[in-house]
Amino acid sequence: MAQAKGIGVLTGGGDCPGLNAVIRAVTKTAINVYDYEVIGFLDGFKGLVENNYINLDLEKVSGIAHIGGTILGTTNRDNPFRYMTGGTPENPEFTDQSDRAIENLKKLGLEGLIIIGGDGSLNIAYKFYEKGVPVVGVPKTIDNDLAATDVTFGFNTAVDTASEALDRLHTTAESHHRVMILEVMGRYAGWIALHAGVSGGADVILIPEIPYDIEKVINKIKERYRQNKKFSIIVVAEGARPKDGEMVVQKVVPQSHDPIRLGGIGNKVAEEIEKRAGIETRVTVLGHLQRGGSPVPYDRILATRYGVAAVDAFARGEFGTMVALKGTDIVTVPLVEAIKELRKVPLDSDLIHAARSVGISFGD
Amino acid sequence: MAQAKGIGVLTGGGDCPGLNAVIRAVTKTAINVYDYEVIGFLDGFKGLVENNYINLDLEKVSGIAHIGGTILGTTNRDNPFRYMTGGTPENPEFTDQSDRAIENLKKLGLEGLIIIGGDGSLNIAYKFYEKGVPVVGVPKTIDNDLAATDVTFGFNTAVDTASEALDRLHTTAESHHRVMILEVMGRYAGWIALHAGVSGGADVILIPEIPYDIEKVINKIKERYRQNKKFSIIVVAEGARPKDGEMVVQKVVPQSHDPIRLGGIGNKVAEEIEKRAGIETRVTVLGHLQRGGSPVPYDRILATRYGVAAVDAFARGEFGTMVALKGTDIVTVPLVEAIKELRKVPLDSDLIHAARSVGISFGD
Amino acid sequence: MAQAKGIGVLTGGGDCPGLNAVIRAVTKTAINVYDYEVIGFLDGFKGLVENNYINLDLEKVSGIAHIGGTILGTTNRDNPFRYMTGGTPENPEFTDQSDRAIENLKKLGLEGLIIIGGDGSLNIAYKFYEKGVPVVGVPKTIDNDLAATDVTFGFNTAVDTASEALDRLHTTAESHHRVMILEVMGRYAGWIALHAGVSGGADVILIPEIPYDIEKVINKIKERYRQNKKFSIIVVAEGARPKDGEMVVQKVVPQSHDPIRLGGIGNKVAEEIEKRAGIETRVTVLGHLQRGGSPVPYDRILATRYGVAAVDAFARGEFGTMVALKGTDIVTVPLVEAIKELRKVPLDSDLIHAARSVGISFGD
Amino acid sequence: MAQAKGIGVLTGGGDCPGLNAVIRAVTKTAINVYDYEVIGFLDGFKGLVENNYINLDLEKVSGIAHIGGTILGTTNRDNPFRYMTGGTPENPEFTDQSDRAIENLKKLGLEGLIIIGGDGSLNIAYKFYEKGVPVVGVPKTIDNDLAATDVTFGFNTAVDTASEALDRLHTTAESHHRVMILEVMGRYAGWIALHAGVSGGADVILIPEIPYDIEKVINKIKERYRQNKKFSIIVVAEGARPKDGEMVVQKVVPQSHDPIRLGGIGNKVAEEIEKRAGIETRVTVLGHLQRGGSPVPYDRILATRYGVAAVDAFARGEFGTMVALKGTDIVTVPLVEAIKELRKVPLDSDLIHAARSVGISFGD
């Protein structure tokens, strides 16, 4: 790789519909527009530390925009700054392997990195930037809870999946006169629950931002009974919690989404409804179905715009930034701004207002 | 309802995509072709006992063929021959209310009943027939495990849902190098798991008909690792069980599908894979998503053919029968034949043979 | 309707996925939040002139958000200010019936109107506003070409349909080594073609904003041949036109979308490719399939927000305005601003830039 | 390829959802079960004549079952027995190149061929068989009109696409009070129109087997108007024709589906309705959308069963046969039986009876 410029790209954290569309856009733009060579590190930061990679050319990224997952592989762990280099899975020993990662970049003659990931991966990206590595980030979270960008790719696909699930549960709820609960992702922010609930005609939406009172939930169900609607649909974000109680999840592993079993809040709500109101209630946990599958067009397009913009930003030397959507425009924002906090649903958002106006209860 | 002939129709058991298409076809045929009036009893046999019904006319059934669920409502319980007439939910008292049901039919001037249901409901249908009620049955089971018919409506919709879920899980499995398990319906017969597994490219399919050896399952996963395929997809029917073990479900409530929590076999398989092979494994329980939503065209068509044929059979006086698909033809078969046993996947079926030929393991 | 306040609502112009979600949100908000009564005029402005309407209550709008079309009916014609009151269809006589419409409003005791429509209907809305009728508009156009709002509902559903069509055409193109052309809506603006083309992996996108050179289109196809990609996918907006030529459509009927046969540009491009390059080329005209069907979640949500916001604006007395999306917020803008011009794809938009970067040709 | 046995496989005629699933099943079974080597000839019989092929191994067919089209490519022309070897496209010269094809088989050490195709390709297959080539056929036609098999793969996918299109057209028809016509494939047999029409709730279905009377069609539409249903949905097979008239298509090219423009019958029906009844009518021609895209699970499964059974039949030495579905079983039938005539919709089929019973008119 004597003279040609080169950049590396990797995907970190949980998989998300649209990752391949970003990888394709990054690779095509880097090659077509800037005459870069492109290296794809495998399995997130692990490939960077272990120097495990593939060359990305136009052929390899052809026809992948509509395919879910990531052709580069990913992992939820393997932080180079706290990398497991000994011990056992139960009792691991961690060391800082970031210099080894940077050494690999140099040996490969790469000018820098495009890092596609959520708050965990972008935190790592920022640390590399602080150590002098030219880095541009691409925001990735199905939950849509990343600060500094209006929308992340994958989110609309997840809403689509959850909304379709609600359509399915609706017919069963109505036929059997039941309460049907759908538990969706959203540990800290209720974006998926809120959007899917409005789209899918939910009667109650429970989100982390609005602690709920189970009596209010039951009142809503009973009010519907009195209107001769003998069924109700409830969407629960996994991080929803009662007003007077704890979040059902105790253990929270930082920067990780999958490993923790969050199940419980949907069941908890169901049990209380059955116990207190005596109405048959069923729970469906959507789980991994929200992450997989082909991205909806909105996400393919957003992912493509992000991928192109990230290489453009890299070429302009805007390191330590992340591409973001603001209104209808793609912009760059400092990485540090992006990772400082999660973007929660504002209580005065017009979508919450709209939801209440069409009769949806938030259990408050 | 002085002179006009009349028939009643009801839907029993768990809801199933295609029920509305049957109701529509029954109503339209009865009115258009035979000049019957049609009464729809609400919430299955409960409406028959309680004399709770609606008049079905062309307007009411217009445009419902593609809608999931049943406009008549349904319930999994309320057998008129063992009807709860006292006590408490925990300690119920049952009495035979079948005469009351028959009395209602007479008072309404109905000549007989079209009963749409699974083995439970068809058993009840047969008992009414033995008591002299003109009855024609329409087979309904998502599981496709009813004897005497080649295919039941709803089954292909459930396969479609499960197959799409596998497509979604596939991208996550591949991106994260995981084993992904999908638990689908099928307590006694593995039709959904088998069809969805072949359609969705599963590597392992576990069904009740073929008790599995967990070591064989793990061998298959490891064999794929050796071929550099670091992920595997497993479809598990809820009634699958290990060779040397019990079915995970202990309690079985007759004639009921939903009330029992069958969860467990998917988790059991996952735990053993993680423990014995140390490979990250995730479980998704498809649950109610399999029952709901709009029927696929195959099911809308089959349901329509069944509905028309049931009224034709009724008009010809072929009581005590059930409509059924044999090859490409709709025929009638004695109800008694339909309910005598479940239709399991034959071990020498060409689909199992085909599955094995393309490399799918059944864990045996 | 003695004391209660009342508002009217109508849908004008071509149907569009999401209209029912707006009607539902308007009705629910008006009744739940403001205690209005709601009248729905049938078949657009025709119902207003003819005083043909239904009362909208919570029951009537229940469960319609996911259903395409409009329960109120619509029509592309029947402008009250130029209403056909005599003559023949071939030789019609028009008179101004706006006073009659306003008289109807008064007789019904309605305070004003929520008008859901495209530039034609919003023009009429503005004229009524100028005559003193309290009016709030809701923007509706599948083409997404309405000024003063970032996105209109229905657009993302149309992109979804077109993108899925491209996925289908792709496999045929590749198997048969053909050029496949998809002609989509967009007479004056290429939004659908651009979004669907990026999402569906088109090789060439032809839009009204960028007149094309057929030789450039053929060069792109031949360049792909040289890269051993013996097929190409082209998306053509119905209003695309060659650099040196006329738009294929001659006649343009104001305020109307459907009645004119716009066919031709897809065929024209195909004929030239076959003639000049000798490559088998096929055309699919998506036509009405883009308008129908269930709205995608994005559109259900946007339509709901619009419906709620329109009633809020009405209640605040912001007449002569239209609700609009700006960034992530719903705002109101003067109707006069909304109707003054169409919103075309800016040539410097980042999506065009992104499309070019990933190798898509615009034939220029 | 010294000792190992080898077989060749090719796909002929128009592409069809499920071809890749057959190719995958053939390859996997041949390698896994029979230890054959597998050669895939490219672009149908053209690759056989030109000796243009690829080696098919497990890697190449991995993960292709759900992808539309054919990885081997196909063509509608290039009959080895009448192969264009000179002249110009306008004035071609044909010679018999079948011996050259057979010579290629021998040089490659192939024992014989699995030929996946419609009546055209199976005719060629039969001629090769008569010349001594061991051949097993796999039936392929979207139209489902091949004799000797109950169902062909691809058909249910096409019905699904057409049925979904009807769902979309329905909402526009209803909103605009229009007649909407959908023209689907089916030059000689009306299977797709019949199935899609029943599934999609059509009011009129016009198929080649039942010549129509336009007055009867209009009567049906008017009858619906009288019932206050101011819209109608008509499905027209491309080969439908009026009682007193010619089929709209004049020229018929043997063994070819695509090259002929069959357009016209949908437009013809529309024009007559507008002219005679004065009701606004719109036509959508589904065209290539019916061929493309991912096969529905039913077709993936049937295609897999066919592929496995074809190799099994080959290994058993059952040459000159075709695999076929009879009832629920896969069987083999003599090729000569399969190609002797097309399978039309029987006028006494129970699906036509069912369609009539639910009120669908066939215009007769």
Coordinates of N, CA, C and O in Angstrom, one line a residue, chain A residues 182-301:
Chain A
L182 N -46.9 -5.8 24.4 CA -45.7 -6.0 23.6 C -44.5 -5.3 24.3 O -44.6 -4.1 24.5
E183 N -43.5 -6.1 24.6 CA -42.3 -5.5 25.2 C -41.3 -5.2 24.1 O -40.9 -6.1 23.4
V184 N -40.9 -4.0 24.0 CA -39.9 -3.6 23.0 C -38.6 -3.0 23.6 O -38.6 -2.8 24.8
M185 N -37.6 -2.8 22.8 CA -36.4 -2.3 23.3 C -36.5 -0.8 23.7 O -37.5 -0.2 23.4
G186 N -35.5 -0.4 24.5 CA -35.5 1.0 25.0 C -35.3 0.9 26.5 O -36.2 1.0 27.3
R187 N -34.0 0.8 26.9 CA -33.7 0.7 28.3 C -33.8 2.0 29.0 O -34.3 2.1 30.1
Y188 N -33.3 3.0 28.3 CA -33.3 4.4 29.0 C -34.2 5.4 28.3 O -34.6 6.4 28.9
A189 N -34.6 5.1 27.0 CA -35.4 6.0 26.3 C -36.5 5.2 25.6 O -36.3 4.1 25.1
G190 N -37.7 5.8 25.5 CA -38.9 5.1 25.0 C -39.2 5.4 23.6 O -40.4 5.2 23.2
W191 N -38.2 5.7 22.8 CA -38.5 6.1 21.4 C -39.3 5.0 20.6 O -40.2 5.3 19.9
I192 N -38.8 3.8 20.7 CA -39.4 2.7 19.9 C -40.8 2.5 20.4 O -41.7 2.4 19.6
A193 N -41.0 2.4 21.7 CA -42.3 2.2 22.3 C -43.3 3.3 21.8 O -44.4 3.0 21.5
L194 N -42.8 4.5 21.9 CA -43.7 5.7 21.6 C -44.1 5.7 20.1 O -45.3 5.8 19.8
H195 N -43.1 5.5 19.3 CA -43.4 5.5 17.8 C -44.3 4.3 17.4 O -45.2 4.4 16.7
A196 N -43.8 3.1 17.9 CA -44.6 1.9 17.5 C -46.0 2.0 18.1 O -47.0 1.6 17.5
G197 N -46.1 2.5 19.3 CA -47.4 2.6 19.9 C -48.4 3.5 19.2 O -49.5 3.2 19.0
V198 N -47.9 4.7 18.8 CA -48.7 5.6 18.0 C -49.1 5.0 16.6 O -50.2 5.0 16.2
S199 N -48.1 4.4 16.0 CA -48.3 3.8 14.7 C -49.2 2.6 14.8 O -50.1 2.4 13.9
G200 N -49.1 1.8 15.8 CA -49.8 0.5 15.9 C -51.1 0.6 16.7 O -51.8 -0.4 16.9
G201 N -51.5 1.8 17.0 CA -52.8 2.0 17.7 C -52.8 1.4 19.1 O -53.9 0.9 19.5
A202 N -51.8 1.6 19.8 CA -51.8 1.1 21.2 C -52.7 2.0 22.1 O -53.0 3.1 21.8
D203 N -53.2 1.4 23.2 CA -54.0 2.1 24.1 C -53.2 2.7 25.3 O -53.6 3.7 25.8
V204 N -52.1 2.0 25.6 CA -51.3 2.4 26.7 C -49.8 2.3 26.2 O -49.5 1.3 25.6
I205 N -49.0 3.2 26.5 CA -47.6 3.2 26.2 C -46.8 3.5 27.5 O -47.0 4.5 28.1
L206 N -45.9 2.6 27.9 CA -45.1 2.8 29.1 C -43.7 2.9 28.7 O -43.1 2.0 28.1
I207 N -43.1 4.1 29.1 CA -41.7 4.4 28.7 C -40.9 4.8 29.9 O -41.5 5.2 30.9
P208 N -39.6 4.7 29.9 CA -38.8 5.0 31.0 C -38.9 6.5 31.5 O -38.8 6.8 32.7
E209 N -39.2 7.3 30.5 CA -39.3 8.8 30.9 C -40.5 9.1 31.7 O -40.5 10.2 32.3
I210 N -41.5 8.3 31.7 CA -42.8 8.6 32.4 C -43.1 7.4 33.3 O -43.8 6.4 32.9
P211 N -42.6 7.4 34.6 CA -43.0 6.3 35.5 C -44.5 6.1 35.6 O -45.2 7.1 35.6
Y212 N -44.9 4.9 35.6 CA -46.4 4.6 35.5 C -47.0 4.2 36.8 O -46.3 3.7 37.7
D213 N -48.3 4.5 36.9 CA -49.1 4.0 38.0 C -50.0 2.9 37.5 O -50.8 3.2 36.6
I214 N -49.8 1.7 38.0 CA -50.5 0.6 37.5 C -52.1 0.8 37.6 O -52.8 0.3 36.7
E215 N -52.5 1.5 38.5 CA -53.9 1.8 38.7 C -54.4 2.6 37.5 O -55.5 2.4 37.0
K216 N -53.6 3.5 37.0 CA -54.0 4.4 35.9 C -54.1 3.5 34.6 O -54.9 3.7 33.8
V217 N -53.1 2.6 34.5 CA -53.2 1.6 33.4 C -54.5 0.8 33.4 O -55.2 0.7 32.4
I218 N -54.8 0.3 34.6 CA -56.0 -0.5 34.7 C -57.2 0.3 34.4 O -58.2 -0.1 33.8
N219 N -57.2 1.6 34.9 CA -58.4 2.5 34.7 C -58.6 2.6 33.2 O -59.8 2.6 32.7
K220 N -57.5 2.8 32.4 CA -57.7 2.9 31.0 C -58.3 1.7 30.3 O -59.2 1.8 29.5
I221 N -57.9 0.5 30.8 CA -58.4 -0.7 30.3 C -59.9 -0.8 30.6 O -60.7 -1.2 29.8
K222 N -60.2 -0.5 31.8 CA -61.6 -0.6 32.3 C -62.5 0.5 31.6 O -63.7 0.2 31.2
E223 N -62.0 1.6 31.3 CA -62.7 2.7 30.6 C -63.1 2.1 29.2 O -64.1 2.4 28.7
R224 N -62.1 1.4 28.6 CA -62.4 0.8 27.3 C -63.5 -0.2 27.4 O -64.3 -0.3 26.5
Y225 N -63.4 -1.0 28.4 CA -64.5 -2.0 28.6 C -65.9 -1.3 28.6 O -66.8 -1.8 28.1
R226 N -65.9 -0.2 29.4 CA -67.2 0.5 29.5 C -67.6 1.0 28.1 O -68.8 1.1 27.9
Q227 N -66.7 1.3 27.2 CA -67.1 1.7 25.8 C -67.3 0.5 24.9 O -67.3 0.6 23.7
N228 N -67.3 -0.7 25.6 CA -67.6 -2.0 24.8 C -66.4 -2.4 24.0 O -66.5 -3.1 23.0
K229 N -65.2 -1.9 24.3 CA -64.0 -2.3 23.7 C -63.3 -3.3 24.6 O -62.5 -2.8 25.5
K230 N -63.5 -4.6 24.4 CA -63.1 -5.5 25.4 C -61.7 -6.0 25.2 O -61.4 -7.2 25.4
F231 N -60.9 -5.2 24.7 CA -59.5 -5.6 24.6 C -58.6 -4.3 24.7 O -59.1 -3.2 24.4
S232 N -57.4 -4.5 25.0 CA -56.4 -3.3 25.0 C -55.1 -3.8 24.6 O -54.7 -4.9 24.8
I233 N -54.3 -2.9 24.0 CA -53.0 -3.1 23.5 C -52.0 -2.2 24.3 O -52.2 -1.0 24.4
I234 N -51.0 -2.8 24.9 CA -50.1 -2.1 25.7 C -48.7 -2.3 25.1 O -48.3 -3.4 24.9
V235 N -47.9 -1.2 24.9 CA -46.5 -1.3 24.5 C -45.7 -0.9 25.7 O -45.9 0.2 26.2
V236 N -44.7 -1.7 26.0 CA -43.9 -1.4 27.2 C -42.4 -1.4 26.7 O -41.9 -2.4 26.2
A237 N -41.8 -0.3 26.9 CA -40.3 -0.3 26.7 C -39.6 -1.1 27.8 O -40.1 -1.1 29.0
E238 N -38.6 -1.8 27.5 CA -38.0 -2.7 28.5 C -37.5 -1.9 29.7 O -37.4 -2.5 30.8
G239 N -37.3 -0.6 29.6 CA -36.8 0.2 30.8 C -37.9 0.9 31.5 O -37.6 1.7 32.4
A240 N -39.2 0.6 31.1 CA -40.3 1.3 31.8 C -40.3 0.9 33.3 O -39.8 -0.2 33.6
R241 N -40.8 1.7 34.2 CA -40.8 1.4 35.6 C -42.0 2.1 36.3 O -42.4 3.1 35.9
P242 N -42.4 1.4 37.3 CA -43.6 2.0 38.1 C -43.1 3.2 38.8 O -41.9 3.3 39.2
K243 N -44.1 4.1 39.1 CA -43.8 5.3 39.9 C -43.1 5.1 41.2 O -42.2 5.7 41.6
D244 N -43.6 4.0 41.9 CA -43.2 3.8 43.2 C -42.2 2.7 43.3 O -41.8 2.3 44.4
G245 N -41.7 2.3 42.1 CA -40.8 1.1 42.2 C -39.5 1.3 41.5 O -39.2 2.3 40.9
E246 N -38.8 0.2 41.5 CA -37.5 0.1 40.9 C -37.7 -0.3 39.4 O -38.7 -0.9 39.1
M247 N -36.7 0.0 38.6 CA -36.7 -0.6 37.3 C -36.5 -2.1 37.5 O -35.9 -2.5 38.5
V248 N -37.1 -2.9 36.7 CA -37.1 -4.3 37.0 C -35.7 -4.9 36.8 O -35.3 -5.8 37.5
V249 N -34.9 -4.3 35.9 CA -33.5 -4.7 35.7 C -32.6 -4.2 36.8 O -32.6 -3.0 37.1
Q250 N -31.9 -5.1 37.4 CA -30.9 -4.6 38.4 C -29.6 -4.3 37.8 O -29.1 -3.2 37.8
K251 N -29.0 -5.4 37.2 CA -27.7 -5.3 36.7 C -27.7 -4.6 35.3 O -28.5 -4.9 34.5
V252 N -26.8 -3.6 35.2 CA -26.6 -3.0 33.9 C -25.2 -3.0 33.5 O -24.3 -2.5 34.2
V253 N -24.9 -3.7 32.4 CA -23.5 -3.8 31.9 C -23.3 -2.6 30.9 O -24.1 -2.4 30.0
P254 N -22.3 -1.8 31.2 CA -22.1 -0.6 30.4 C -21.8 -1.0 28.9 O -21.2 -2.0 28.7
Q255 N -22.3 -0.1 28.0 CA -21.9 -0.3 26.6 C -22.4 -1.6 26.0 O -21.8 -2.1 25.1
S256 N -23.4 -2.2 26.6 CA -23.8 -3.5 26.0 C -25.3 -3.5 26.0 O -26.0 -2.9 26.8
H257 N -25.8 -4.2 25.0 CA -27.3 -4.2 24.9 C -27.8 -5.6 25.2 O -28.7 -5.8 25.9
D258 N -27.2 -6.5 24.5 CA -27.8 -7.9 24.4 C -27.6 -8.7 25.7 O -28.5 -9.4 26.1
P259 N -26.4 -8.7 26.2 CA -26.1 -9.8 27.2 C -27.1 -9.9 28.4 O -27.3 -10.9 29.0
I260 N -27.6 -8.8 28.7 CA -28.5 -8.7 29.9 C -29.9 -9.2 29.6 O -30.5 -8.6 28.6
R261 N -30.4 -10.0 30.3 CA -31.8 -10.4 30.2 C -32.7 -9.3 30.8 O -32.7 -9.2 32.0
L262 N -33.4 -8.6 30.0 CA -34.2 -7.5 30.6 C -35.6 -7.9 30.9 O -36.4 -7.2 31.4
G263 N -35.9 -9.1 30.4 CA -37.3 -9.6 30.5 C -37.9 -9.3 31.9 O -37.1 -9.3 32.9
G264 N -39.1 -9.1 32.0 CA -39.6 -8.9 33.3 C -40.7 -7.8 33.4 O -41.7 -8.0 33.9
I265 N -40.4 -6.6 32.8 CA -41.3 -5.5 33.0 C -42.7 -5.9 32.3 O -43.7 -5.6 32.8
G266 N -42.6 -6.5 31.1 CA -43.8 -6.9 30.4 C -44.6 -7.9 31.3 O -45.8 -7.7 31.5
N267 N -43.9 -8.8 31.8 CA -44.5 -9.8 32.6 C -45.1 -9.2 33.9 O -46.1 -9.6 34.4
K268 N -44.3 -8.3 34.5 CA -44.7 -7.6 35.7 C -46.0 -6.9 35.5 O -47.0 -7.0 36.3
V269 N -46.1 -6.2 34.4 CA -47.3 -5.4 34.1 C -48.5 -6.4 33.9 O -49.6 -6.2 34.4
A270 N -48.2 -7.5 33.2 CA -49.3 -8.5 32.9 C -49.8 -9.1 34.2 O -51.0 -9.2 34.4
E271 N -48.9 -9.5 35.1 CA -49.3 -10.1 36.3 C -50.2 -9.2 37.1 O -51.2 -9.6 37.7
E272 N -49.8 -7.9 37.2 CA -50.6 -7.0 38.0 C -52.0 -6.7 37.4 O -53.0 -6.6 38.1
I273 N -52.0 -6.7 36.1 CA -53.4 -6.5 35.4 C -54.2 -7.7 35.7 O -55.4 -7.6 36.1
E274 N -53.7 -8.9 35.6 CA -54.5 -10.1 35.8 C -54.9 -10.2 37.3 O -56.1 -10.5 37.6
K275 N -54.0 -9.9 38.2 CA -54.3 -10.0 39.6 C -55.3 -8.9 40.0 O -56.3 -9.2 40.7
R276 N -55.0 -7.7 39.6 CA -55.9 -6.6 40.1 C -57.2 -6.4 39.4 O -58.2 -5.9 39.9
A277 N -57.2 -6.7 38.1 CA -58.4 -6.5 37.3 C -59.0 -7.7 36.8 O -60.2 -7.7 36.3
G278 N -58.3 -8.9 36.9 CA -58.9 -10.1 36.5 C -59.2 -10.3 35.0 O -60.1 -11.0 34.6
I279 N -58.4 -9.6 34.2 CA -58.5 -9.6 32.8 C -57.4 -10.4 32.2 O -56.2 -10.2 32.5
E280 N -57.7 -11.4 31.3 CA -56.7 -12.2 30.7 C -55.7 -11.4 29.9 O -56.1 -10.5 29.1
T281 N -54.4 -11.6 30.2 CA -53.4 -10.7 29.6 C -52.2 -11.6 29.1 O -51.9 -12.6 29.8
R282 N -51.7 -11.3 28.0 CA -50.6 -12.0 27.4 C -49.5 -11.1 27.0 O -49.7 -10.0 26.6
V283 N -48.3 -11.6 27.1 CA -47.1 -10.8 26.8 C -46.3 -11.4 25.7 O -46.1 -12.6 25.5
T284 N -45.8 -10.5 24.8 CA -44.9 -10.9 23.8 C -43.7 -10.1 23.9 O -43.8 -8.8 24.0
V285 N -42.5 -10.7 23.9 CA -41.2 -10.0 24.0 C -40.6 -10.0 22.6 O -40.3 -11.1 22.1
L286 N -40.5 -8.8 22.0 CA -40.1 -8.8 20.6 C -38.6 -9.2 20.4 O -38.2 -9.8 19.5
G287 N -37.8 -8.8 21.4 CA -36.4 -9.2 21.5 C -35.6 -9.0 20.2 O -35.7 -7.9 19.6
H288 N -34.9 -10.0 19.8 CA -33.9 -9.9 18.7 C -34.6 -9.6 17.3 O -33.9 -9.2 16.4
L289 N -35.9 -9.8 17.2 CA -36.6 -9.6 15.9 C -36.5 -8.1 15.6 O -36.5 -7.8 14.4
Q290 N -36.3 -7.2 16.6 CA -36.2 -5.8 16.3 C -34.8 -5.4 15.6 O -34.7 -4.3 15.1
R291 N -33.8 -6.2 15.8 CA -32.5 -5.9 15.3 C -32.2 -6.4 13.9 O -31.3 -5.9 13.2
G292 N -33.0 -7.4 13.5 CA -32.6 -8.1 12.3 C -33.3 -7.7 11.1 O -34.1 -6.8 11.1
G293 N -33.0 -8.3 10.0 CA -33.8 -8.1 8.8 C -33.3 -7.0 8.0 O -32.4 -6.2 8.3
S294 N -34.0 -6.8 6.8 CA -33.6 -5.8 5.9 C -34.0 -4.4 6.4 O -35.1 -4.3 6.8
P295 N -33.1 -3.4 6.3 CA -33.5 -2.1 6.7 C -34.6 -1.5 5.8 O -34.6 -1.8 4.6
V296 N -35.6 -0.8 6.4 CA -36.6 -0.1 5.6 C -35.9 1.0 4.7 O -34.8 1.4 5.1
P297 N -36.5 1.4 3.6 CA -35.9 2.4 2.8 C -35.4 3.6 3.5 O -34.3 4.1 3.2
Y298 N -36.1 4.1 4.5 CA -35.7 5.3 5.2 C -34.3 5.1 5.8 O -33.4 5.9 5.7
D299 N -34.1 3.9 6.4 CA -32.8 3.6 7.0 C -31.7 3.3 6.0 O -30.5 3.7 6.2
R300 N -32.1 2.7 4.9 CA -31.0 2.5 3.8 C -30.5 3.9 3.3 O -29.3 4.0 3.1
I301 N -31.4 4.8 3.2 CA -31.1 6.1 2.7 C -30.3 6.9 3.7 O -29.2 7.5 3.4

